[in-house]
PDB file of N, CA and C in Angstrom:
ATOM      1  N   UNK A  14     -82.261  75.465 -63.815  1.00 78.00           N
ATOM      2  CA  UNK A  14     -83.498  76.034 -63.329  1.00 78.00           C
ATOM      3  C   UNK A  14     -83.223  77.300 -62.520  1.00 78.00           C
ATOM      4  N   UNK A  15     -83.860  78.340 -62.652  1.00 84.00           N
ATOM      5  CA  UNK A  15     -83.535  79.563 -61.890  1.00 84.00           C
ATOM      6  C   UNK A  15     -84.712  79.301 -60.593  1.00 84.00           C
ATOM      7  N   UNK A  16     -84.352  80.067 -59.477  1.00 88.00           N
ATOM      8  CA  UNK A  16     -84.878  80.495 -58.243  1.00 88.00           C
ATOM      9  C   UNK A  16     -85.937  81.799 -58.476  1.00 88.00           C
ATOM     10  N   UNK A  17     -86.792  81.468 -57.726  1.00 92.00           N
ATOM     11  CA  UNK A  17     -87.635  82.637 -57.371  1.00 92.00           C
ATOM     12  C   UNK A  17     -87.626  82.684 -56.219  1.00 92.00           C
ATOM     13  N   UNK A  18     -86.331  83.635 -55.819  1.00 94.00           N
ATOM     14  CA  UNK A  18     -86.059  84.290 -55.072  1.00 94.00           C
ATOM     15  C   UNK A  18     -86.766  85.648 -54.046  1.00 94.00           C
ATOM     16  N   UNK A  19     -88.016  85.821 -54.903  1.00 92.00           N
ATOM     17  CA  UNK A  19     -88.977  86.192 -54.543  1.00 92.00           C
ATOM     18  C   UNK A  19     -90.020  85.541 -53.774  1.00 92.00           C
ATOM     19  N   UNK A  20     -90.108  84.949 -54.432  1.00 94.00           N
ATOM     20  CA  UNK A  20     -91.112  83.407 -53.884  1.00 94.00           C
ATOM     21  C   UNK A  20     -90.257  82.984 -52.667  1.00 94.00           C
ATOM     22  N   UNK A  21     -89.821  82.460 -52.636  1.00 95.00           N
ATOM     23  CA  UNK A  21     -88.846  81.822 -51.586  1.00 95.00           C
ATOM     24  C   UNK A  21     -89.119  82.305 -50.158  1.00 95.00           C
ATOM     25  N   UNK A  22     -88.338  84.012 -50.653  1.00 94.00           N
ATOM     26  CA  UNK A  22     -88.883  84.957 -49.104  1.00 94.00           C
ATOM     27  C   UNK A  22     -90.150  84.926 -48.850  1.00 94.00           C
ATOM     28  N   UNK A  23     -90.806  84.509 -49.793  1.00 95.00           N
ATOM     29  CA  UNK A  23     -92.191  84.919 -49.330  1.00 95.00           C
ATOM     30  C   UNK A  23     -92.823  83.656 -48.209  1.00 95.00           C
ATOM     31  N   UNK A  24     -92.682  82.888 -49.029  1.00 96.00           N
ATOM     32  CA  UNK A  24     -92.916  81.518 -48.255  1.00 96.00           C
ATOM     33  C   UNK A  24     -92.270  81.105 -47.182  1.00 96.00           C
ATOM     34  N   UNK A  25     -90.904  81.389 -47.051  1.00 96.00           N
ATOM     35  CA  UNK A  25     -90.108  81.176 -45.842  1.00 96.00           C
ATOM     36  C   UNK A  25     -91.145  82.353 -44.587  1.00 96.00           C
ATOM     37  N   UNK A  26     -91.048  83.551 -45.078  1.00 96.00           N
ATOM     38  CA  UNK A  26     -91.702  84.693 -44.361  1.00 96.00           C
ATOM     39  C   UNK A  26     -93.521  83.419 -44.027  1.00 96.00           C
ATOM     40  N   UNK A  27     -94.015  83.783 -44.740  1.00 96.00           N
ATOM     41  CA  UNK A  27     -95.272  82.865 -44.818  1.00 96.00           C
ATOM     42  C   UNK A  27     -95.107  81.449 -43.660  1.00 96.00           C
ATOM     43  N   UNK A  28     -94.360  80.577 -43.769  1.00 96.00           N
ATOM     44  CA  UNK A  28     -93.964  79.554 -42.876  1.00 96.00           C
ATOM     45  C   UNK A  28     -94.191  80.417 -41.359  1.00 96.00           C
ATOM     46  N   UNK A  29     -93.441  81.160 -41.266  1.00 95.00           N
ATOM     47  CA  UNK A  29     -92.820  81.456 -39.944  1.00 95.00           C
ATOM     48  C   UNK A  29     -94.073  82.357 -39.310  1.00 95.00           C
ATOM     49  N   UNK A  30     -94.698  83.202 -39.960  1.00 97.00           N
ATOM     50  CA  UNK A  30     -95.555  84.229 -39.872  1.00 97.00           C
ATOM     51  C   UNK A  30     -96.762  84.175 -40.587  1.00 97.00           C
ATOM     52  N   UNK A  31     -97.756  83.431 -39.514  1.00 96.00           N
ATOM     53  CA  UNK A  31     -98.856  82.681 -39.768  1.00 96.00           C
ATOM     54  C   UNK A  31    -100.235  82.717 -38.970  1.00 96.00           C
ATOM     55  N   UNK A  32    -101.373  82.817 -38.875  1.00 95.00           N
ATOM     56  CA  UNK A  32    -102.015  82.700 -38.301  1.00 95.00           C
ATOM     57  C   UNK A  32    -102.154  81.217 -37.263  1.00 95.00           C
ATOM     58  N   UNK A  33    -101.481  80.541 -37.542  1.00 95.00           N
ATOM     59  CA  UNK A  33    -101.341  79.784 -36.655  1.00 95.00           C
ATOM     60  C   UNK A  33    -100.370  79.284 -35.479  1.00 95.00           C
ATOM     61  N   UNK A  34     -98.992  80.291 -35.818  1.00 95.00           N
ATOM     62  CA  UNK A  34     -97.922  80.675 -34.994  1.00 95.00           C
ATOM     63  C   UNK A  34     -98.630  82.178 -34.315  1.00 95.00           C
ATOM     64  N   UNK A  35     -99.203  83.369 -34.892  1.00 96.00           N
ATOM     65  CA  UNK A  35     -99.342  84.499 -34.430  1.00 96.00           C
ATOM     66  C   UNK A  35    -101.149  84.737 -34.148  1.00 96.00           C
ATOM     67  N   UNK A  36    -100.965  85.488 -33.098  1.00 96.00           N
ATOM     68  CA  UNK A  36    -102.750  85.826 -32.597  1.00 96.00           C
ATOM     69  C   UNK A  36    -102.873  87.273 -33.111  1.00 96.00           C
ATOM     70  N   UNK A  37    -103.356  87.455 -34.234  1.00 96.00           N
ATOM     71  CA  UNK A  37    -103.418  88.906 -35.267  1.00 96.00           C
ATOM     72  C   UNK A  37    -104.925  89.323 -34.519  1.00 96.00           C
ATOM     73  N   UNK A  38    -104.800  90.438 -34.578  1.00 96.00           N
ATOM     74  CA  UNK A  38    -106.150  90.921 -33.741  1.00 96.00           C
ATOM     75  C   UNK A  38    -106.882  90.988 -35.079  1.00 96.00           C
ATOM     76  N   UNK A  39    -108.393  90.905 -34.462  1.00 96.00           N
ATOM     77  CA  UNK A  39    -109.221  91.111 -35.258  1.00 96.00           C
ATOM     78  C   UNK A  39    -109.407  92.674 -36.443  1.00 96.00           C
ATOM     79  N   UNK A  40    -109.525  92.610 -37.941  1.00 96.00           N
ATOM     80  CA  UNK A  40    -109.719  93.480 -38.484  1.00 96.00           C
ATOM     81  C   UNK A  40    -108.343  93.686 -39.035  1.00 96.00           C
ATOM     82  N   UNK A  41    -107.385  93.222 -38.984  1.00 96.00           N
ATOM     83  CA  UNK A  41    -105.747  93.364 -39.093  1.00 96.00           C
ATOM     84  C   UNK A  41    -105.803  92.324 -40.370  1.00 96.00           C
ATOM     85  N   UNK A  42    -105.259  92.808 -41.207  1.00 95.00           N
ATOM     86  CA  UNK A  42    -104.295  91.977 -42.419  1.00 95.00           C
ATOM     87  C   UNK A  42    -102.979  91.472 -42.411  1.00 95.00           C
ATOM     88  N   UNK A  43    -102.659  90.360 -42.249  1.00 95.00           N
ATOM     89  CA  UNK A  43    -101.674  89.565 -42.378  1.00 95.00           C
ATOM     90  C   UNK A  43    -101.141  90.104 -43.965  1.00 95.00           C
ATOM     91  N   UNK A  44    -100.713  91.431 -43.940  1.00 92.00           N
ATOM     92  CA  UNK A  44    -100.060  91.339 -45.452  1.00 92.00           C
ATOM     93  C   UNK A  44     -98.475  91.205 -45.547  1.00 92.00           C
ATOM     94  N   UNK A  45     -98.243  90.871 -46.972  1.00 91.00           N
ATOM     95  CA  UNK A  45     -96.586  90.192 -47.049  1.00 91.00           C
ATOM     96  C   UNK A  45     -95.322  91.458 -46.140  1.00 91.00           C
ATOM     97  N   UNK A  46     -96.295  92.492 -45.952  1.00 90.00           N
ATOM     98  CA  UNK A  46     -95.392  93.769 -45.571  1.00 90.00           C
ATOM     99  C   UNK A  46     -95.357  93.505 -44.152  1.00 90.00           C
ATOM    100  N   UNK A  47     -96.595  93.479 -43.434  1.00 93.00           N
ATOM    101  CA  UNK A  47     -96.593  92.905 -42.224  1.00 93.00           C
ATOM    102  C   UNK A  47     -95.915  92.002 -41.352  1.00 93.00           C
ATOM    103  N   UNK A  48     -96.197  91.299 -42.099  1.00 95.00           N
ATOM    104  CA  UNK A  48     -95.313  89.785 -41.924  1.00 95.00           C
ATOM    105  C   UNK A  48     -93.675  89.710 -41.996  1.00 95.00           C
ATOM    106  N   UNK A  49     -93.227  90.433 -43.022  1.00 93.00           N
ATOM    107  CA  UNK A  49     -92.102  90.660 -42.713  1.00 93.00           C
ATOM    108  C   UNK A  49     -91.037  91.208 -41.878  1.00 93.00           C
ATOM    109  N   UNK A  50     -92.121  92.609 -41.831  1.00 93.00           N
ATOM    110  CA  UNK A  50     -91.698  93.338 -40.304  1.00 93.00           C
ATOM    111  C   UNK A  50     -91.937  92.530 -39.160  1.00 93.00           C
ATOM    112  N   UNK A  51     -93.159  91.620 -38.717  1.00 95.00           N
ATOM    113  CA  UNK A  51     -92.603  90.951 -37.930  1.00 95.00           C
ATOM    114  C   UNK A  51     -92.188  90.172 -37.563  1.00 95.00           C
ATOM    115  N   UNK A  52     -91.289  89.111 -38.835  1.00 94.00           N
ATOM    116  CA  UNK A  52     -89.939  88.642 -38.911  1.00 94.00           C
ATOM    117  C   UNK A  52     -88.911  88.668 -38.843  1.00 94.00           C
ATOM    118  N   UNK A  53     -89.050  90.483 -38.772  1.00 89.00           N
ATOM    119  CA  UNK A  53     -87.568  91.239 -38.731  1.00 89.00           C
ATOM    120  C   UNK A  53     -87.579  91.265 -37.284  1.00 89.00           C
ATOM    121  N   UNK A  54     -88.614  91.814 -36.813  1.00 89.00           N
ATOM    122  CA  UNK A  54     -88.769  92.354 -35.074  1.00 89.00           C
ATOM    123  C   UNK A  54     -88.120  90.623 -34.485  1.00 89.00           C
ATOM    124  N   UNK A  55     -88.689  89.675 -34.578  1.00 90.00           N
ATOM    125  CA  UNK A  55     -88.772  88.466 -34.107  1.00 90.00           C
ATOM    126  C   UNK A  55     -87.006  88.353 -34.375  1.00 90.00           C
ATOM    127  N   UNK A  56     -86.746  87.924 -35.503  1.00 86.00           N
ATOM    128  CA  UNK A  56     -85.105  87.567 -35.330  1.00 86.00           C
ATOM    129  C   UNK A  56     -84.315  88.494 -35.023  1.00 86.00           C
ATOM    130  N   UNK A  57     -84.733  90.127 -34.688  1.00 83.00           N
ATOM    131  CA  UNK A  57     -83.523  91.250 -33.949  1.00 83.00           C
ATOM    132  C   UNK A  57     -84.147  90.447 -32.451  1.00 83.00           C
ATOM    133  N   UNK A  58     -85.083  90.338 -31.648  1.00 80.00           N
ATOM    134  CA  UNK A  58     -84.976  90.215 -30.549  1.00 80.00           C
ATOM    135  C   UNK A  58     -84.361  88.820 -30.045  1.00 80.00           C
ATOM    136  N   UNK A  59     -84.808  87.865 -30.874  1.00 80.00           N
ATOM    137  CA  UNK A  59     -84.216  86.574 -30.619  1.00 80.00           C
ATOM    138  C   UNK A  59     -82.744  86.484 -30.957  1.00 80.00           C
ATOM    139  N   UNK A  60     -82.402  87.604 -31.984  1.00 74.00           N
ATOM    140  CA  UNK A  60     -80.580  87.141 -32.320  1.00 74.00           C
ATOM    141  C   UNK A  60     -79.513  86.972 -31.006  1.00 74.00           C
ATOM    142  N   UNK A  61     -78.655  85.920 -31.018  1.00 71.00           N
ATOM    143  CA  UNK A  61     -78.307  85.554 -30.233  1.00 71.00           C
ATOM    144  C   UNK A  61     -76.543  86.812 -29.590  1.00 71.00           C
ATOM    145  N   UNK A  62     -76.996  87.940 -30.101  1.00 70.00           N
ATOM    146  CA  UNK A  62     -75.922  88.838 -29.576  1.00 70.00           C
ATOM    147  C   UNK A  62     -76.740  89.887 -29.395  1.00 70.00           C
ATOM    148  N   UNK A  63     -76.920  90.416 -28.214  1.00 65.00           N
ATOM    149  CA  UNK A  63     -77.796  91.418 -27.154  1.00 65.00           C
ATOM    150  C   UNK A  63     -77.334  92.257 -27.807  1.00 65.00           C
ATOM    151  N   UNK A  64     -78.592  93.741 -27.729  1.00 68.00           N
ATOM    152  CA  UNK A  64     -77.748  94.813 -28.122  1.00 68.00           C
ATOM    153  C   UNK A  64     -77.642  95.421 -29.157  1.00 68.00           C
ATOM    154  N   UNK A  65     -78.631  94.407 -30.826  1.00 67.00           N
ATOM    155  CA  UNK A  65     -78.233  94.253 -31.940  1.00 67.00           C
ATOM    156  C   UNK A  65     -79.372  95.535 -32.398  1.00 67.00           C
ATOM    157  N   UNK A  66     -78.713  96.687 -32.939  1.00 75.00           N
ATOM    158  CA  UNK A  66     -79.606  97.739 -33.055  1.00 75.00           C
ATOM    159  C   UNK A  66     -80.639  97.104 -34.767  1.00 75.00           C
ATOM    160  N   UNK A  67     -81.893  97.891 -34.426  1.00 77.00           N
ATOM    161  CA  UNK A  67     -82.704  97.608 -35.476  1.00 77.00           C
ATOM    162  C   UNK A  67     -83.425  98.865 -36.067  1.00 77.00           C
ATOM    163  N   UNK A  68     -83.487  98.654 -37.444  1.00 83.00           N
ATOM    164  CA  UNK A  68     -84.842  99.687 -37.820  1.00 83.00           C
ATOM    165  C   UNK A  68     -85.654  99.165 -38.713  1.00 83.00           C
ATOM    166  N   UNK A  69     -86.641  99.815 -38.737  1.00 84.00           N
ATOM    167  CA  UNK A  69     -87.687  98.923 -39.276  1.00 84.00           C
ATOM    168  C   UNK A  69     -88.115 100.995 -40.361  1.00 84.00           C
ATOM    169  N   UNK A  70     -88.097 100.456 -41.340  1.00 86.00           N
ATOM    170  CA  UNK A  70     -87.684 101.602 -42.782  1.00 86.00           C
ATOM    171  C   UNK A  70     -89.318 101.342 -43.358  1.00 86.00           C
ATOM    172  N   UNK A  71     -90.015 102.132 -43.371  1.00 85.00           N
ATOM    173  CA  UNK A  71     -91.187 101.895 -44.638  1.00 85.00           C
ATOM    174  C   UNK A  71     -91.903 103.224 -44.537  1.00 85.00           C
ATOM    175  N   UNK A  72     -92.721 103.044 -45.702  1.00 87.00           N
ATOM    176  CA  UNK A  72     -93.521 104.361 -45.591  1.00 87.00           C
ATOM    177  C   UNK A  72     -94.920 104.241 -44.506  1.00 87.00           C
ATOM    178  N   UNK A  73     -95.509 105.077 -44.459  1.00 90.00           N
ATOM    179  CA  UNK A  73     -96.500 105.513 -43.450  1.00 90.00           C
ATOM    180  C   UNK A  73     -97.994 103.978 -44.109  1.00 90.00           C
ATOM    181  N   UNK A  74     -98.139 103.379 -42.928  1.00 84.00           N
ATOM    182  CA  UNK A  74     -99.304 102.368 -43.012  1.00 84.00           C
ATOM    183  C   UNK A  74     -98.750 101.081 -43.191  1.00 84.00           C
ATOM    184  N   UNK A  75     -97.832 100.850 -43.598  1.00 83.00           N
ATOM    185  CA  UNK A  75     -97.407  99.698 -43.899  1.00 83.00           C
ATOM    186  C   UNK A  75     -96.937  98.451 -42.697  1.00 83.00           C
ATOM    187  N   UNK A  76     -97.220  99.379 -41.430  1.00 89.00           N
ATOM    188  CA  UNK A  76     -97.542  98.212 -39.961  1.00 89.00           C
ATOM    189  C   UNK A  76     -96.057  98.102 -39.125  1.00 89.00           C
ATOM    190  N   UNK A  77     -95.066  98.915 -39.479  1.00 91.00           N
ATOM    191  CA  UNK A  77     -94.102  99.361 -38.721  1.00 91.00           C
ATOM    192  C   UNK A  77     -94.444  99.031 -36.802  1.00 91.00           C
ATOM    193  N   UNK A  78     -94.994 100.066 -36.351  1.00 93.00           N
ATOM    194  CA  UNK A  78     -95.228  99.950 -35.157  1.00 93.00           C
ATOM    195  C   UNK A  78     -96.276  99.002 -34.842  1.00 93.00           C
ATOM    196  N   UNK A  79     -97.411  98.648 -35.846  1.00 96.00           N
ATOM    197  CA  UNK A  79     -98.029  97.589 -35.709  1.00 96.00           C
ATOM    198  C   UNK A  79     -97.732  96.127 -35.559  1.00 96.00           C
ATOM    199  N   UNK A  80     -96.770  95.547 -36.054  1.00 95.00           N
ATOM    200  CA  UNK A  80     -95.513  94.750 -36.327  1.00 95.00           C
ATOM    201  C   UNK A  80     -95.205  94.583 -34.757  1.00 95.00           C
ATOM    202  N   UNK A  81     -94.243  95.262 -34.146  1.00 94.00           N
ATOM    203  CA  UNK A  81     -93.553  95.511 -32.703  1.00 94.00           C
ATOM    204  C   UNK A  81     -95.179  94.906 -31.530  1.00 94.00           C
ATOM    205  N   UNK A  82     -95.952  95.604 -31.774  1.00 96.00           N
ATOM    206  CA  UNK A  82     -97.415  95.717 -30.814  1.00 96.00           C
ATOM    207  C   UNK A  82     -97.818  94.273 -31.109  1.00 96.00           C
ATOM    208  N   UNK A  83     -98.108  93.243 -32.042  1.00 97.00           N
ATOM    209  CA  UNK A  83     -98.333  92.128 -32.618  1.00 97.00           C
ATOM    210  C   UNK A  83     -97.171  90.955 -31.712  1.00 97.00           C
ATOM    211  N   UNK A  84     -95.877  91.543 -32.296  1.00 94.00           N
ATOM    212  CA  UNK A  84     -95.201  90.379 -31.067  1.00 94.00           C
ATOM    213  C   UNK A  84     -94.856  90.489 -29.873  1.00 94.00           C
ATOM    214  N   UNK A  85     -94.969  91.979 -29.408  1.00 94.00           N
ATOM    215  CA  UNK A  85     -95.095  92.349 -28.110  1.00 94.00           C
ATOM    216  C   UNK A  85     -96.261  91.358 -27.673  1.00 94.00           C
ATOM    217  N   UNK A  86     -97.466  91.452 -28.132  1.00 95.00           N
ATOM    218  CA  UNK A  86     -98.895  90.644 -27.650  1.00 95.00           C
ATOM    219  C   UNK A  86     -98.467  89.272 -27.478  1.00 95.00           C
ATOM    220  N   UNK A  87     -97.929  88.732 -28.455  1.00 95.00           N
ATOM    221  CA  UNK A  87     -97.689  87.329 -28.430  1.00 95.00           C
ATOM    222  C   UNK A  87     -96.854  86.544 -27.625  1.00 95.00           C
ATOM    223  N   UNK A  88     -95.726  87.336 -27.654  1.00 91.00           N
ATOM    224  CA  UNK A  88     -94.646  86.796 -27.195  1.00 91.00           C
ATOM    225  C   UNK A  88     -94.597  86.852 -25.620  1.00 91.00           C
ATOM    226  N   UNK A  89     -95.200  86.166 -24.765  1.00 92.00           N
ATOM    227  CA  UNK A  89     -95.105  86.439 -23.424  1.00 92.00           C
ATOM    228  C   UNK A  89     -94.723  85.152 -23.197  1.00 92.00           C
ATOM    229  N   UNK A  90     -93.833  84.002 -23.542  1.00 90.00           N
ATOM    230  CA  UNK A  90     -93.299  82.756 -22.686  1.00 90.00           C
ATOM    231  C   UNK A  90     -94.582  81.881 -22.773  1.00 90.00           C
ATOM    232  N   UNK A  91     -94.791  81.069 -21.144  1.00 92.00           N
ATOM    233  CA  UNK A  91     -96.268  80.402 -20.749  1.00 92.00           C
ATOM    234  C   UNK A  91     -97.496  81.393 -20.931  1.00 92.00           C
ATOM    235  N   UNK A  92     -97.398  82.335 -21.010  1.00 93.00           N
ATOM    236  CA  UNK A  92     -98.858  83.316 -21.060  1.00 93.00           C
ATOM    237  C   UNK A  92     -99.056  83.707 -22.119  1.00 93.00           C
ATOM    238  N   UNK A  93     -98.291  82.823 -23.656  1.00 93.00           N
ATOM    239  CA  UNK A  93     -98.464  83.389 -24.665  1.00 93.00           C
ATOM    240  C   UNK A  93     -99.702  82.757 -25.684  1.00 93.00           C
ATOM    241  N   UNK A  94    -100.518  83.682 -26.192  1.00 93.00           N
ATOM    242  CA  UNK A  94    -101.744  83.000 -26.744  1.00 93.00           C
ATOM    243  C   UNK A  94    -101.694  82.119 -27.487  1.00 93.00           C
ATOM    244  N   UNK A  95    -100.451  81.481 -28.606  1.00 93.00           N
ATOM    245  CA  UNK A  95    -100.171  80.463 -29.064  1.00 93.00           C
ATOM    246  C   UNK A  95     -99.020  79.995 -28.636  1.00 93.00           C
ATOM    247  N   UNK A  96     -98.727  78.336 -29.249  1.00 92.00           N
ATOM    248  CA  UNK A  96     -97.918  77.492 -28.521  1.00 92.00           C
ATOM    249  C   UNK A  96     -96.653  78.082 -29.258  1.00 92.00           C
ATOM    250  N   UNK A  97     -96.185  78.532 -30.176  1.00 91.00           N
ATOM    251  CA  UNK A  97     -94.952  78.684 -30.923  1.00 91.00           C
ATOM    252  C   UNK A  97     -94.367  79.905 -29.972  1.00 91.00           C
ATOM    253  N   UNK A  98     -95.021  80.645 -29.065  1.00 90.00           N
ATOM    254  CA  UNK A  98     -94.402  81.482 -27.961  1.00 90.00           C
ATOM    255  C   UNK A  98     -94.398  80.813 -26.683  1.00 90.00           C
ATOM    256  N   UNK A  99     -94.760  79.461 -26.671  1.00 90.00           N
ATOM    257  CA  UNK A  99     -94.551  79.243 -25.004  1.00 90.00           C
ATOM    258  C   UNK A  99     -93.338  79.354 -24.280  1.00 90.00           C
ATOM    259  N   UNK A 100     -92.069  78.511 -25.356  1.00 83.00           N
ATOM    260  CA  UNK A 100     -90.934  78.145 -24.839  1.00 83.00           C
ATOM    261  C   UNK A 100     -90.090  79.656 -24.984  1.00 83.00           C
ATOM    262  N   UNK A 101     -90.408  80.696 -25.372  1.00 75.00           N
ATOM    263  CA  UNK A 101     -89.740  82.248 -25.494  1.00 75.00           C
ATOM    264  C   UNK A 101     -89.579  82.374 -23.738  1.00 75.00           C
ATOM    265  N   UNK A 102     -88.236  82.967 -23.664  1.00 66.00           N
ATOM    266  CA  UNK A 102     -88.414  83.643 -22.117  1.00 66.00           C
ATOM    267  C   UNK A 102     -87.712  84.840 -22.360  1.00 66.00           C
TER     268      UNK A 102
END
């Protein structure tokens, strides 16, 4: 049986990056581009070696800096609007 290896990322991405882990502001699309970027943002800040340079590569609209602003919002520890950011410090 072959992998869809496509599929896979998507759903793993999808699991993790969810409206029910993330507080997406209103009018914002959760698209697969989105989501990924801020999967990427999420495991450079959480990787467990400080320091770990990142870039985030796409063309213009595709939620680059929107991405960063999204888990910036979320991610505040106890003051975070969902529970999958409480235990973050």
């Amino acid at each position: 049986d072959r992998i869809d290896v496509v599929k896979v990322k998507r759903d793993v991405v999808r699991h993790i990056v969810n409206h029910d882990r993330f507080e997406i502001p209103h009018g914002i699309a959760l698209t697969d581009a989105l989501a990924e970027n801020i999967l990427l943002v999420l495991l450079t800040v959480t990787c467990p070696k400080p320091k770990v340079p990142m870039a985030i590569i796409g063309k213009p609209g595709c939620g680059k800096t929107l991405s960063i602003r999204i888990l910036a919002a979320n991610a505040k520890g106890p003051r975070s609007p969902k529970d999958f950011f409480k235990g973050f410090h």
